[in-house]
Tab-separated table of C-alpha atoms and ligand atoms in Angstrom:
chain	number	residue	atom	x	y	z
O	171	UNK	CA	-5.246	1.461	2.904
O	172	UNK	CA	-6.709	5.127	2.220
O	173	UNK	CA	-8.140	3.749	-0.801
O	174	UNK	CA	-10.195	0.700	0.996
O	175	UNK	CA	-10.917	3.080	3.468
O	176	UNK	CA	-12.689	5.808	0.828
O	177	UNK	CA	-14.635	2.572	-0.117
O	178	UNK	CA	-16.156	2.012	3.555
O	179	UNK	CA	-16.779	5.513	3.977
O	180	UNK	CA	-18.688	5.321	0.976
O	181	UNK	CA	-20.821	2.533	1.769
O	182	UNK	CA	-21.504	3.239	5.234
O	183	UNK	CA	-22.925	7.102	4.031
O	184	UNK	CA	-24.707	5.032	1.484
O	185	UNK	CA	-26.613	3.137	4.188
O	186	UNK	CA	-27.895	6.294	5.844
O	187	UNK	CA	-29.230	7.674	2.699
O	188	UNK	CA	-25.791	9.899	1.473
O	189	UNK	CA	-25.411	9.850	-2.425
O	190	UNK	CA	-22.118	10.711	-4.233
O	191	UNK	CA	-22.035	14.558	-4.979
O	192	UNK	CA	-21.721	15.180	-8.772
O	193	UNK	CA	-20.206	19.034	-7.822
O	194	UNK	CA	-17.742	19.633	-4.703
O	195	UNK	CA	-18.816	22.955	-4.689
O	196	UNK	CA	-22.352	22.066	-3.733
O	197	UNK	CA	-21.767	19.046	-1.784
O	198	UNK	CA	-23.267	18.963	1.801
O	199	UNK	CA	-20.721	17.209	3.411
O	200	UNK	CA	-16.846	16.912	1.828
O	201	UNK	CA	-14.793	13.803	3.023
O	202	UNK	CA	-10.466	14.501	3.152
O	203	UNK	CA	-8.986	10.581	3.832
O	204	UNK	CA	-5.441	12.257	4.431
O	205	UNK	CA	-2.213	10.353	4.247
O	206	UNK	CA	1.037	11.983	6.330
O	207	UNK	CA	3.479	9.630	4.583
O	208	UNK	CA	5.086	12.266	2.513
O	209	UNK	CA	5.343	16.023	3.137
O	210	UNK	CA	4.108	16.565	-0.510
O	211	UNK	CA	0.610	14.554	0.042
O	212	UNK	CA	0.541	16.692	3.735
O	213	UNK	CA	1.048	19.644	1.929
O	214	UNK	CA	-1.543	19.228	-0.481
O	215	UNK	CA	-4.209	18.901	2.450
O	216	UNK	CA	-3.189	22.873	3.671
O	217	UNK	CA	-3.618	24.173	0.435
O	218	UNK	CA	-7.081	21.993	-0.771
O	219	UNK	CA	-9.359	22.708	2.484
O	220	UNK	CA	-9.534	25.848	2.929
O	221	UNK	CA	-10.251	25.775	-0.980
O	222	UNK	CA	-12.719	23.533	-0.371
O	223	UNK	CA	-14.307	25.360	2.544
O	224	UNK	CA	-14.070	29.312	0.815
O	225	UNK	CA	-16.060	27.597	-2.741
O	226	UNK	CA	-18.774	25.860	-0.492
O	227	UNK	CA	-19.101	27.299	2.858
O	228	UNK	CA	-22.146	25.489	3.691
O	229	UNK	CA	-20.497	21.873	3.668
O	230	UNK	CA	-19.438	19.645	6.654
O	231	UNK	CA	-15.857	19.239	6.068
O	232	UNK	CA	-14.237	16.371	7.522
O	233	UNK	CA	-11.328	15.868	8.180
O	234	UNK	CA	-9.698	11.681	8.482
O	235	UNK	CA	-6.661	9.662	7.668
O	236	UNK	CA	-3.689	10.115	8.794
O	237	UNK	CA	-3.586	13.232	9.615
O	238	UNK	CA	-7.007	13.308	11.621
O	239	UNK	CA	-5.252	12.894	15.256
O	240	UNK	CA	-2.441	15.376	14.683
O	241	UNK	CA	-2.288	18.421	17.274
O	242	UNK	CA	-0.504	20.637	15.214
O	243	UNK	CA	-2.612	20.162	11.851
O	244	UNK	CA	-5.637	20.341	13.771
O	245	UNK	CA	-4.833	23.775	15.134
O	246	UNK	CA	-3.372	25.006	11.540
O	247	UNK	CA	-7.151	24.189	10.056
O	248	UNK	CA	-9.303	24.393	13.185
O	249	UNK	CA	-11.336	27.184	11.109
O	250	UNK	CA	-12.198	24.906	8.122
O	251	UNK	CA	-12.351	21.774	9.161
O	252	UNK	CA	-15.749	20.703	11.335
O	253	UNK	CA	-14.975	16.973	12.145
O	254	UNK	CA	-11.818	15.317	12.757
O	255	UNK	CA	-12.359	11.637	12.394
O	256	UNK	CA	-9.867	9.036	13.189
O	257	UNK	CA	-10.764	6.095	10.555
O	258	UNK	CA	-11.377	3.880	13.878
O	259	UNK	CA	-14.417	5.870	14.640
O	260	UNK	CA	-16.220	5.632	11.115
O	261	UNK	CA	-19.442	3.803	12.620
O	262	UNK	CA	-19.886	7.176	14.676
O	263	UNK	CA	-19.922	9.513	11.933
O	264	UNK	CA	-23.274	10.066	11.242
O	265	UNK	CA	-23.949	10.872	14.705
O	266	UNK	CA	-21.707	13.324	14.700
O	267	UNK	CA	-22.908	14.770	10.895
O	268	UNK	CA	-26.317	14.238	12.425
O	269	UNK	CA	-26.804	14.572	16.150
O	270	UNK	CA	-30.667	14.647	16.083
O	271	UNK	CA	-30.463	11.496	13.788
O	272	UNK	CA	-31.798	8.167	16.458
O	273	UNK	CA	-31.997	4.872	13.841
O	274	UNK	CA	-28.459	4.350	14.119
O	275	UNK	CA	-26.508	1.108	13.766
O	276	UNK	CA	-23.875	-0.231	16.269
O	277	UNK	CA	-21.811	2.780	17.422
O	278	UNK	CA	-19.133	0.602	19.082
O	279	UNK	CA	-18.310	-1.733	16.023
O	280	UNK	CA	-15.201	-1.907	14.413
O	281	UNK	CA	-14.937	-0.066	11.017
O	282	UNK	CA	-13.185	-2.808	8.859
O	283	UNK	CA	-16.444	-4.895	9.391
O	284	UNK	CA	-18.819	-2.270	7.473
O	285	UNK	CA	-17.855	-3.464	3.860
O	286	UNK	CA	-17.041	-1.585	1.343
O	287	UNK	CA	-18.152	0.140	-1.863
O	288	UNK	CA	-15.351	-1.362	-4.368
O	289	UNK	CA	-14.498	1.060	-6.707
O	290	UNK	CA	-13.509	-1.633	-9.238
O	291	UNK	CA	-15.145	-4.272	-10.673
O	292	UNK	CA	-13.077	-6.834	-10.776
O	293	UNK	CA	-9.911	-5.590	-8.261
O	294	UNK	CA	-10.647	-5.402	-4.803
O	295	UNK	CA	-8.526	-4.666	-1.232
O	296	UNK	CA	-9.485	-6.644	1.703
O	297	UNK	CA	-8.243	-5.529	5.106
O	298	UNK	CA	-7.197	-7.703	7.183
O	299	UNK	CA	-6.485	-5.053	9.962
O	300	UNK	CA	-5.103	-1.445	10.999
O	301	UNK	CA	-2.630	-0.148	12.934
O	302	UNK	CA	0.866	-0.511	13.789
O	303	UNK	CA	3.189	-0.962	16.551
O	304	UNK	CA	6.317	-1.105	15.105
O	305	UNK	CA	7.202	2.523	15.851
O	306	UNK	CA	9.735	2.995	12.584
O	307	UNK	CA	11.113	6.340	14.195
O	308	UNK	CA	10.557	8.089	10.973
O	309	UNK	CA	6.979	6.814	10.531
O	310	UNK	CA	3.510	8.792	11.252
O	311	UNK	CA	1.223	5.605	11.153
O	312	UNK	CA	1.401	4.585	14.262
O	313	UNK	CA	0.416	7.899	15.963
O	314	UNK	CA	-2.506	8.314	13.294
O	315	UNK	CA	-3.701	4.634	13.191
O	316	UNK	CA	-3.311	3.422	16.347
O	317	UNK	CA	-2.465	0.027	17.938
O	318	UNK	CA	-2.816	-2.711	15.424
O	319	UNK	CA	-6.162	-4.313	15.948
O	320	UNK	CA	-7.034	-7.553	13.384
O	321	UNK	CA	-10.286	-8.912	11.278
O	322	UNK	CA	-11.433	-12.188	12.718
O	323	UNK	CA	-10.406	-14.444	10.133
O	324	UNK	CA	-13.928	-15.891	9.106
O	325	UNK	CA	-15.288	-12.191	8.083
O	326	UNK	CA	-12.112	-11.879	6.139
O	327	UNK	CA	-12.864	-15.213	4.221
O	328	UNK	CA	-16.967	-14.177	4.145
O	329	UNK	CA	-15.647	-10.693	2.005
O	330	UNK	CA	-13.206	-13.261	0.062
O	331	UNK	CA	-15.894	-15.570	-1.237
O	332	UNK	CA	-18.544	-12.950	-1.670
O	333	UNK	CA	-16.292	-11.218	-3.964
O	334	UNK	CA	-14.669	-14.363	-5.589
O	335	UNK	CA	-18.570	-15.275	-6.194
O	336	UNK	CA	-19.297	-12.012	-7.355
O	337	UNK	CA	-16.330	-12.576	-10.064
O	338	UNK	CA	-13.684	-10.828	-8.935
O	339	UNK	CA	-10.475	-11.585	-10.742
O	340	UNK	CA	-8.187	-9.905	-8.096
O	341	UNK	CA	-7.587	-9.384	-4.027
O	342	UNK	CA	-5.351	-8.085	-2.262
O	343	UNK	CA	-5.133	-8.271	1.661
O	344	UNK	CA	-3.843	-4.997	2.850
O	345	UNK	CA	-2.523	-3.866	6.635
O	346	UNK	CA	0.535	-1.961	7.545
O	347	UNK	CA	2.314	-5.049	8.748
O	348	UNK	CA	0.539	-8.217	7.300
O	349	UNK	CA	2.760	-10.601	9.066
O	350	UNK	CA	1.990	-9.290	12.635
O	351	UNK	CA	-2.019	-11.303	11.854
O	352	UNK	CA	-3.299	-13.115	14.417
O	353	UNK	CA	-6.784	-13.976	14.970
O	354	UNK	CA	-8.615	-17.067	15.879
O	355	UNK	CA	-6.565	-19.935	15.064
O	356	UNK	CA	-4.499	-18.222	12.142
O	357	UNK	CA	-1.479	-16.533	11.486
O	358	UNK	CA	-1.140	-14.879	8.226
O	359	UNK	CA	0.315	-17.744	6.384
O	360	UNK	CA	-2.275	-19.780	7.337
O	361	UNK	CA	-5.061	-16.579	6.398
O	362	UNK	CA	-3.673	-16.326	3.049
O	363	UNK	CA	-3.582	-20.099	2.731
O	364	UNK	CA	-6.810	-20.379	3.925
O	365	UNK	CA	-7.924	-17.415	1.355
O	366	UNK	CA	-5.698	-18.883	-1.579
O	367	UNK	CA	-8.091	-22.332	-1.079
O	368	UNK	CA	-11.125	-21.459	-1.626
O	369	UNK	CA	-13.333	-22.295	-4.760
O	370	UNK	CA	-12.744	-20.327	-7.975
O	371	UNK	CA	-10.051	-18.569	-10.162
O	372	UNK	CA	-8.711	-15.293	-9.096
O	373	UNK	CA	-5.148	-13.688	-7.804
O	374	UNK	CA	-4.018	-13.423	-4.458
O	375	UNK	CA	-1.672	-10.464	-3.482
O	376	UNK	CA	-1.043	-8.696	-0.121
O	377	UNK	CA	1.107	-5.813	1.102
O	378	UNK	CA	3.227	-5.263	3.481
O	379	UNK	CA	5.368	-7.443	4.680
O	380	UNK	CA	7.998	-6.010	7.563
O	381	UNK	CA	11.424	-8.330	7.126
O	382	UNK	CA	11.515	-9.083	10.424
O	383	UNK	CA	8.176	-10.792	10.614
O	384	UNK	CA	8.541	-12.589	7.286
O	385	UNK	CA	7.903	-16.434	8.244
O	386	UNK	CA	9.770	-19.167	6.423
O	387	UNK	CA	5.713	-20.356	6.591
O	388	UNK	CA	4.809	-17.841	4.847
O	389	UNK	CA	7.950	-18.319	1.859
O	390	UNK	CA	6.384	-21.707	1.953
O	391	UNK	CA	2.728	-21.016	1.650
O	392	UNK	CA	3.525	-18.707	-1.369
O	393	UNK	CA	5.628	-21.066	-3.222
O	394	UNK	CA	2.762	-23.831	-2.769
O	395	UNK	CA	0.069	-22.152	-4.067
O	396	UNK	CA	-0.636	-20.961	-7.772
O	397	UNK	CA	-3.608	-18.505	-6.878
O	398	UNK	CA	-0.734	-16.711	-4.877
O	399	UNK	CA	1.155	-13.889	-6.961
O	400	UNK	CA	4.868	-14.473	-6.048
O	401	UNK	CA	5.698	-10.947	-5.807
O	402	UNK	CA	6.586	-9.414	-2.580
O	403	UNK	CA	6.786	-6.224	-1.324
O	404	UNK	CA	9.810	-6.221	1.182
O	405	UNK	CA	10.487	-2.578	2.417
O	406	UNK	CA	14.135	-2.278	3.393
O	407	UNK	CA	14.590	1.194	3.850
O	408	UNK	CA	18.265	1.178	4.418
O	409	UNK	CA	21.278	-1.499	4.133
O	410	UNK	CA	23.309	0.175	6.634
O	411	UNK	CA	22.642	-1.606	10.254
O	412	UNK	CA	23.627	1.519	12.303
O	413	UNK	CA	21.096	3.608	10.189
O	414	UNK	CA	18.455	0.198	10.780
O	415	UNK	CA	18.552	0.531	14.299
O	416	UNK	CA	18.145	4.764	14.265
O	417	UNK	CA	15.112	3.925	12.228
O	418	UNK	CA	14.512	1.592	15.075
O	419	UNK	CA	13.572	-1.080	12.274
O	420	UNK	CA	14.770	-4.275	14.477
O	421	UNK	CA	16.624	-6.354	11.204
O	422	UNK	CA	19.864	-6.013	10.379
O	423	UNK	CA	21.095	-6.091	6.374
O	424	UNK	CA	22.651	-9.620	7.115
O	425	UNK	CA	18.881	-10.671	8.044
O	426	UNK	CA	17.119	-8.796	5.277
O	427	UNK	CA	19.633	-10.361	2.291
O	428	UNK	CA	19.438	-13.788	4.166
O	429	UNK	CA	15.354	-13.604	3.524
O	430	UNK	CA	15.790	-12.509	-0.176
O	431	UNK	CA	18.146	-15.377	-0.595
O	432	UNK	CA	15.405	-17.791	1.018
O	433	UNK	CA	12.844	-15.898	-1.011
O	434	UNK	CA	14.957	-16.715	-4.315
O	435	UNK	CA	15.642	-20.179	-3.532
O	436	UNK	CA	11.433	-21.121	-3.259
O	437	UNK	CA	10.542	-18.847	-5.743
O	438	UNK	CA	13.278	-17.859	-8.440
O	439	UNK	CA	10.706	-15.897	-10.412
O	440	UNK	CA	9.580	-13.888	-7.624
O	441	UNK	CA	9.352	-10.268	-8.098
O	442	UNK	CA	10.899	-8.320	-5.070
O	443	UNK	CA	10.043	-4.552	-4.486
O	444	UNK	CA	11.217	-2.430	-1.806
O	445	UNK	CA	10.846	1.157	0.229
O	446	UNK	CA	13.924	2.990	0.232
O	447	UNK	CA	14.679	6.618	2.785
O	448	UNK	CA	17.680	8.351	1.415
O	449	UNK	CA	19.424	10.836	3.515
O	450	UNK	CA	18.049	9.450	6.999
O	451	UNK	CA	19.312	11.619	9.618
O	452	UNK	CA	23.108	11.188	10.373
O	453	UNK	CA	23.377	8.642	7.255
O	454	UNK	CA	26.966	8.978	6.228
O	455	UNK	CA	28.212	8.499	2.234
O	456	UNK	CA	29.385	5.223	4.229
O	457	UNK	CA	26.492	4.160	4.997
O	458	UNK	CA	24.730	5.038	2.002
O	459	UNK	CA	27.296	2.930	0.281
O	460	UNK	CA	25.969	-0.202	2.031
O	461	UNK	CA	22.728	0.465	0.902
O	462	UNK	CA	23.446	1.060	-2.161
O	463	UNK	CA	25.029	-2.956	-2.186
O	464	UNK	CA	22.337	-4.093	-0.687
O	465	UNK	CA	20.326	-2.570	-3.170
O	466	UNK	CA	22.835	-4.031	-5.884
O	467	UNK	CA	22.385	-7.486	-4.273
O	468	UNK	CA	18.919	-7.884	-4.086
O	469	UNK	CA	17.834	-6.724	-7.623
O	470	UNK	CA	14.763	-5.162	-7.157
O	471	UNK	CA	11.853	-5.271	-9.836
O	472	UNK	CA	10.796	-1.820	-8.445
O	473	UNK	CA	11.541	0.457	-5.563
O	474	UNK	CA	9.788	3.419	-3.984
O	475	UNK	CA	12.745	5.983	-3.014
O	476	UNK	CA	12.333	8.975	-0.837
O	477	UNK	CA	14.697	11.304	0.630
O	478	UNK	CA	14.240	11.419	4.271
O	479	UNK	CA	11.784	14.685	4.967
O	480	UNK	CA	10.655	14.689	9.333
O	481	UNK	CA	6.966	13.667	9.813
O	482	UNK	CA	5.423	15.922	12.642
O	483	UNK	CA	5.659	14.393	16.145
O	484	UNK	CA	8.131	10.882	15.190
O	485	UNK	CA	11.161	10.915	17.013
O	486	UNK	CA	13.205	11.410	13.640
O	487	UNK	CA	12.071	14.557	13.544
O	488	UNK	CA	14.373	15.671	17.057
O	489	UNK	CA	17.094	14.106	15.066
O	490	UNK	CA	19.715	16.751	13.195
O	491	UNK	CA	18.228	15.958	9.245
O	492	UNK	CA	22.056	16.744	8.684
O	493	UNK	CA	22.551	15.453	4.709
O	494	UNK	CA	21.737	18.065	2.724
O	495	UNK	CA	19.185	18.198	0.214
O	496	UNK	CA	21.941	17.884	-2.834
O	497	UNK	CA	23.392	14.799	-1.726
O	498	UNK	CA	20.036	13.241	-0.555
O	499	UNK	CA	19.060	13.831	-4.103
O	500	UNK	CA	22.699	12.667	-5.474
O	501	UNK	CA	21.877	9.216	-2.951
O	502	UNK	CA	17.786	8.787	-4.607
O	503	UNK	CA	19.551	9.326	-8.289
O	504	UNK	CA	22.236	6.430	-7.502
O	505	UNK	CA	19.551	3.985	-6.859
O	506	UNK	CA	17.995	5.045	-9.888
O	507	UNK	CA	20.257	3.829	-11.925
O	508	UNK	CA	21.037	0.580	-9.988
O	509	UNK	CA	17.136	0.363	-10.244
O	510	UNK	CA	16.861	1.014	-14.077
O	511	UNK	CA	19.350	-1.762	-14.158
O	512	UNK	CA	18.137	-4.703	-12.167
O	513	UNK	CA	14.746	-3.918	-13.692
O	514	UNK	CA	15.722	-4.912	-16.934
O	515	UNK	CA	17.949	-7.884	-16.655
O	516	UNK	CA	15.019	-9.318	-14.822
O	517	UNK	CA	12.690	-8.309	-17.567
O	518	UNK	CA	14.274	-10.368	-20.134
O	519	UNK	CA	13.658	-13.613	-18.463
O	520	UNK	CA	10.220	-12.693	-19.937
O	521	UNK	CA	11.216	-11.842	-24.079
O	522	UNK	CA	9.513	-14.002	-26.373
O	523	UNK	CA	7.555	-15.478	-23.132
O	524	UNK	CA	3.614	-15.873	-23.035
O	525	UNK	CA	2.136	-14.135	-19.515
O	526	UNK	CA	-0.687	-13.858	-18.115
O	527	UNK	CA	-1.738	-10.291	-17.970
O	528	UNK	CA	-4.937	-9.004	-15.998
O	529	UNK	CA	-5.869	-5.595	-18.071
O	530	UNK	CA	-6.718	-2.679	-15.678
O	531	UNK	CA	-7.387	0.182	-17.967
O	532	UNK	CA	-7.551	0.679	-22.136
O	533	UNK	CA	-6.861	3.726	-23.562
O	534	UNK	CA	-7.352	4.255	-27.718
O	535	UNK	CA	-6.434	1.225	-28.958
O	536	UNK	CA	-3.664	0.382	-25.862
O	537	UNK	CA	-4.385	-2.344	-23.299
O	538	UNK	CA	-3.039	-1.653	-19.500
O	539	UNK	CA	-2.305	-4.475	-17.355
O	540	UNK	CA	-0.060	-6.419	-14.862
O	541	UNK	CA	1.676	-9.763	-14.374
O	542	UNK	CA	1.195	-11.843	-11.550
O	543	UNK	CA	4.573	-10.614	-10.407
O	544	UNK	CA	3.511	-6.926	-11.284
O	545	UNK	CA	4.785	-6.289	-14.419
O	546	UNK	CA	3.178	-3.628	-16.358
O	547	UNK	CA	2.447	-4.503	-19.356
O	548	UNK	CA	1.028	-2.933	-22.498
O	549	UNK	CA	-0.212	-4.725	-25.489
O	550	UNK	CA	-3.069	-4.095	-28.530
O	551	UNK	CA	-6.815	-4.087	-27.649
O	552	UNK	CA	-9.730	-1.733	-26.198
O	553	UNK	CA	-11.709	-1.209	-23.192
O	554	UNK	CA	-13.429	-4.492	-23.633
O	555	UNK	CA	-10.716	-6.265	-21.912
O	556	UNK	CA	-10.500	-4.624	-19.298
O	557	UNK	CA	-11.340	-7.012	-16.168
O	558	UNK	CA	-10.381	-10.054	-17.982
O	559	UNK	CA	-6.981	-11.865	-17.586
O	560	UNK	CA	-5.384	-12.403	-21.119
O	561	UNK	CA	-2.689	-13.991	-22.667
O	562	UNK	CA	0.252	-11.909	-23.808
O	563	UNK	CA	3.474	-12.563	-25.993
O	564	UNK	CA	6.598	-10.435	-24.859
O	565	UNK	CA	8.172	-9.184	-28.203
O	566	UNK	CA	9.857	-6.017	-26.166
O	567	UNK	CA	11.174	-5.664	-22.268
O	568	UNK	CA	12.405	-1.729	-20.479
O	569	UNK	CA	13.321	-1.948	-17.126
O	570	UNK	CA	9.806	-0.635	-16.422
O	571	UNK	CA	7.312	-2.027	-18.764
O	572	UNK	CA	6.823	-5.271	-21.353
O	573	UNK	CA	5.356	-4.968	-24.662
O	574	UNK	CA	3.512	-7.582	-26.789
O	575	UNK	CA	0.955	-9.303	-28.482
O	576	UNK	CA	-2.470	-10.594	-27.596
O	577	UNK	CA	-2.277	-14.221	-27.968
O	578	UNK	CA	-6.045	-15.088	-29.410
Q	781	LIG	S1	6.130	-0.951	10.089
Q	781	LIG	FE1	7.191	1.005	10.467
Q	781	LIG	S2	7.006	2.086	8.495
Q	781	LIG	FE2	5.481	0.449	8.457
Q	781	LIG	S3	3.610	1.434	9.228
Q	781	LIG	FE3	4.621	0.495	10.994
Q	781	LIG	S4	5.859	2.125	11.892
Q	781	LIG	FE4	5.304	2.771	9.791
């Protein structure tokens, strides 16, 4: 989402006459999209703007992301920091850069409808919204993003088509909680459905879905449609139910194993990837246990595991964070090596298999790319394929990565 968002920022400066800096240092206005997920990518914020500020005194520094609306980081870099945007308020920001400034388009807008600058070519997000208001007790976003607020549906088709015409090989509709859509006359089954149909050859993907939004419609409209990649990204964050309901998730592990199971059943080659917290507060060895089985039983492609760290001003953060940091580290390393397992007995389905690879980078004489189901793979060739979908024979599977052979 930080990502898309860079891209709007960049267009809408764009459209006032703002041109990509080639030097920080001498840049007259320096844009921070923050992100509060982790402590590590908060961190990183205290330590690069006052850098930022003490090589180039003379910029605008501004300050937006997740971060933007907290009390306590705004007092900790109140004397570096000149505007504090929340992303909602993008179509103000050149008022505020420049208050004398008077041709100025609609203030009162809302941002996801200034499009983009794509950084890629041929890959492109597509919001579909912002916000949340699921209130995961260990979760920032929906103190820094705000209610969830949707795209009408027909500008999210318009950015669809222009890009699909435009040759795009690749979207992916992004918002925190893609199942809670609503607009118009469509749900997000029948957005992506809608998407999925029209004219022209490209890959569908979206992120995220929350498990206890995840329509059977939406199992169905996947498994119907070949433009949709069946790969899902299904955060479970713990298989303990008592933990579930401290993190105030509202599924229990009986419901989230039930929906892989249905999952399964309409798409057996469906990839499935998850969020993991390890070491939530008050998470027993126990309860770890069971989330290690449900890990077991659901055998992830890929996870994204995290010990538990408080995020300023969430409710977690009154809790006691009573695991230490050894055994939260012992509970991330377990996973690991249930991961590194399930990984690669699913990867073998695919030895000796063709695939369909679309190449995102080249290095030397290496090709970059992923599946439809996310796969990385790796296979001969050189920058020149980059953007294009190829054909690739499997002659070698890890439980992170396939290996082959261009098929010509
Ligand atoms: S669903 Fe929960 S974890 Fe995801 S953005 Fe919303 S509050 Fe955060």
């Amino acid at each position: 989402m930080n990502e898309s968002d860079s891209e709007r920022l960049a267009n809408y400066l764009e459209s006032y006459g703002y041109a990509l800096a080639q030097n920080i240092n001498t840049a007259g206005a320096v844009i921070l999209t923050t992100c509060a997920v982790r402590q590590m990518a908060e961190d990183r914020v205290y330590g690069l703007a006052p850098q930022i500020k003490a090589n180039n005194p003379n910029c605008k520094l501004i300050l937006t992301g997740c971060l933007s609306g907290r009390s306590d980081v705004q007092e900790r870099l109140k004397d570096v920091v000149d505007i504090w945007l929340p992303i909602f308020s993008l179509p103000k920001l050149i008022k505020l850069l420049e208050p004398e400034r008077t041709e100025i388009n609609d203030e009162t807008g809302s941002y996801l409808s200034i499009l983009p600058r794509y950084s890629s070519t041929f890959t492109a997000f597509v919001p579909i919204g912002n916000g949340c208001d699921n209130w995961c007790t260990y979760c920032a976003v929906p103190s820094a993003r705000g209610r969830e607020v949707y795209r009408p549906a027909e500008e999210v088709l318009a950015e669809c088509r222009a890009l699909i015409s435009a040759g795009y090989k690749e979207i992916t509709l992004i918002a925190q909680n893609v199942n809670s859509y609503q607009s118009d006359d469509y749900n997000f089954a029948q957005l992506l459905k809608a998407v999925a149909e029209l004219p022209g050859e490209f890959w569908l993907r979206y992120a995220t879905s929350h498990p206890k939004d995840m329509s059977d419609e939406l199992i169905a409209v996947m498994a119907g449609n070949q433009k949709i990649c069946q790969h899902i990204h299904l955060p479970a964050q713990a298989g303990d139910n008592e933990v579930l309901a401290r993190m105030n998730r509202k599924y229990t592990r009986e419901h989230y194993l039930a929906l892989i199971n249905k999952i399964r059943t309409a798409m057996p080659e469906a990839a499935i990837t998850t969020d993991i917290i390890v070491g939530f507060p008050g998470e027993t060895h126990e309860q770890f246990l069971c989330t290690a089985e449900l890990f077991r039983q659901a055998k992830y492609d890929l996870a994204y595991l995290a010990e538990f760290s408080p995020r300023s001003g969430t409710p977690a953060a009154r809790m006691i964070d009573d695991v230490s940091a050894g055994e939260k580290s012992q509970r991330k390393k377990a996973l690991d090596e249930i991961l590194s397992r399930t990984a690669l007995e699913n990867n073998q389905k695919f030895l000796n298999q063709e695939v369909e690879v679309l190449v995102n980078s080249a290095r030397g004489e290496r090709c970059f790319g992923k599946t439809k189901t996310y796969q990385t793979v790796q296979c001969q060739g050189d920058k020149s394929l980059v953007g294009q979908v190829v054909k690739v024979k499997i002659n070698e599977v890890k439980n992170f990565g396939l290996y082959g052979e261009l098929v010509k």
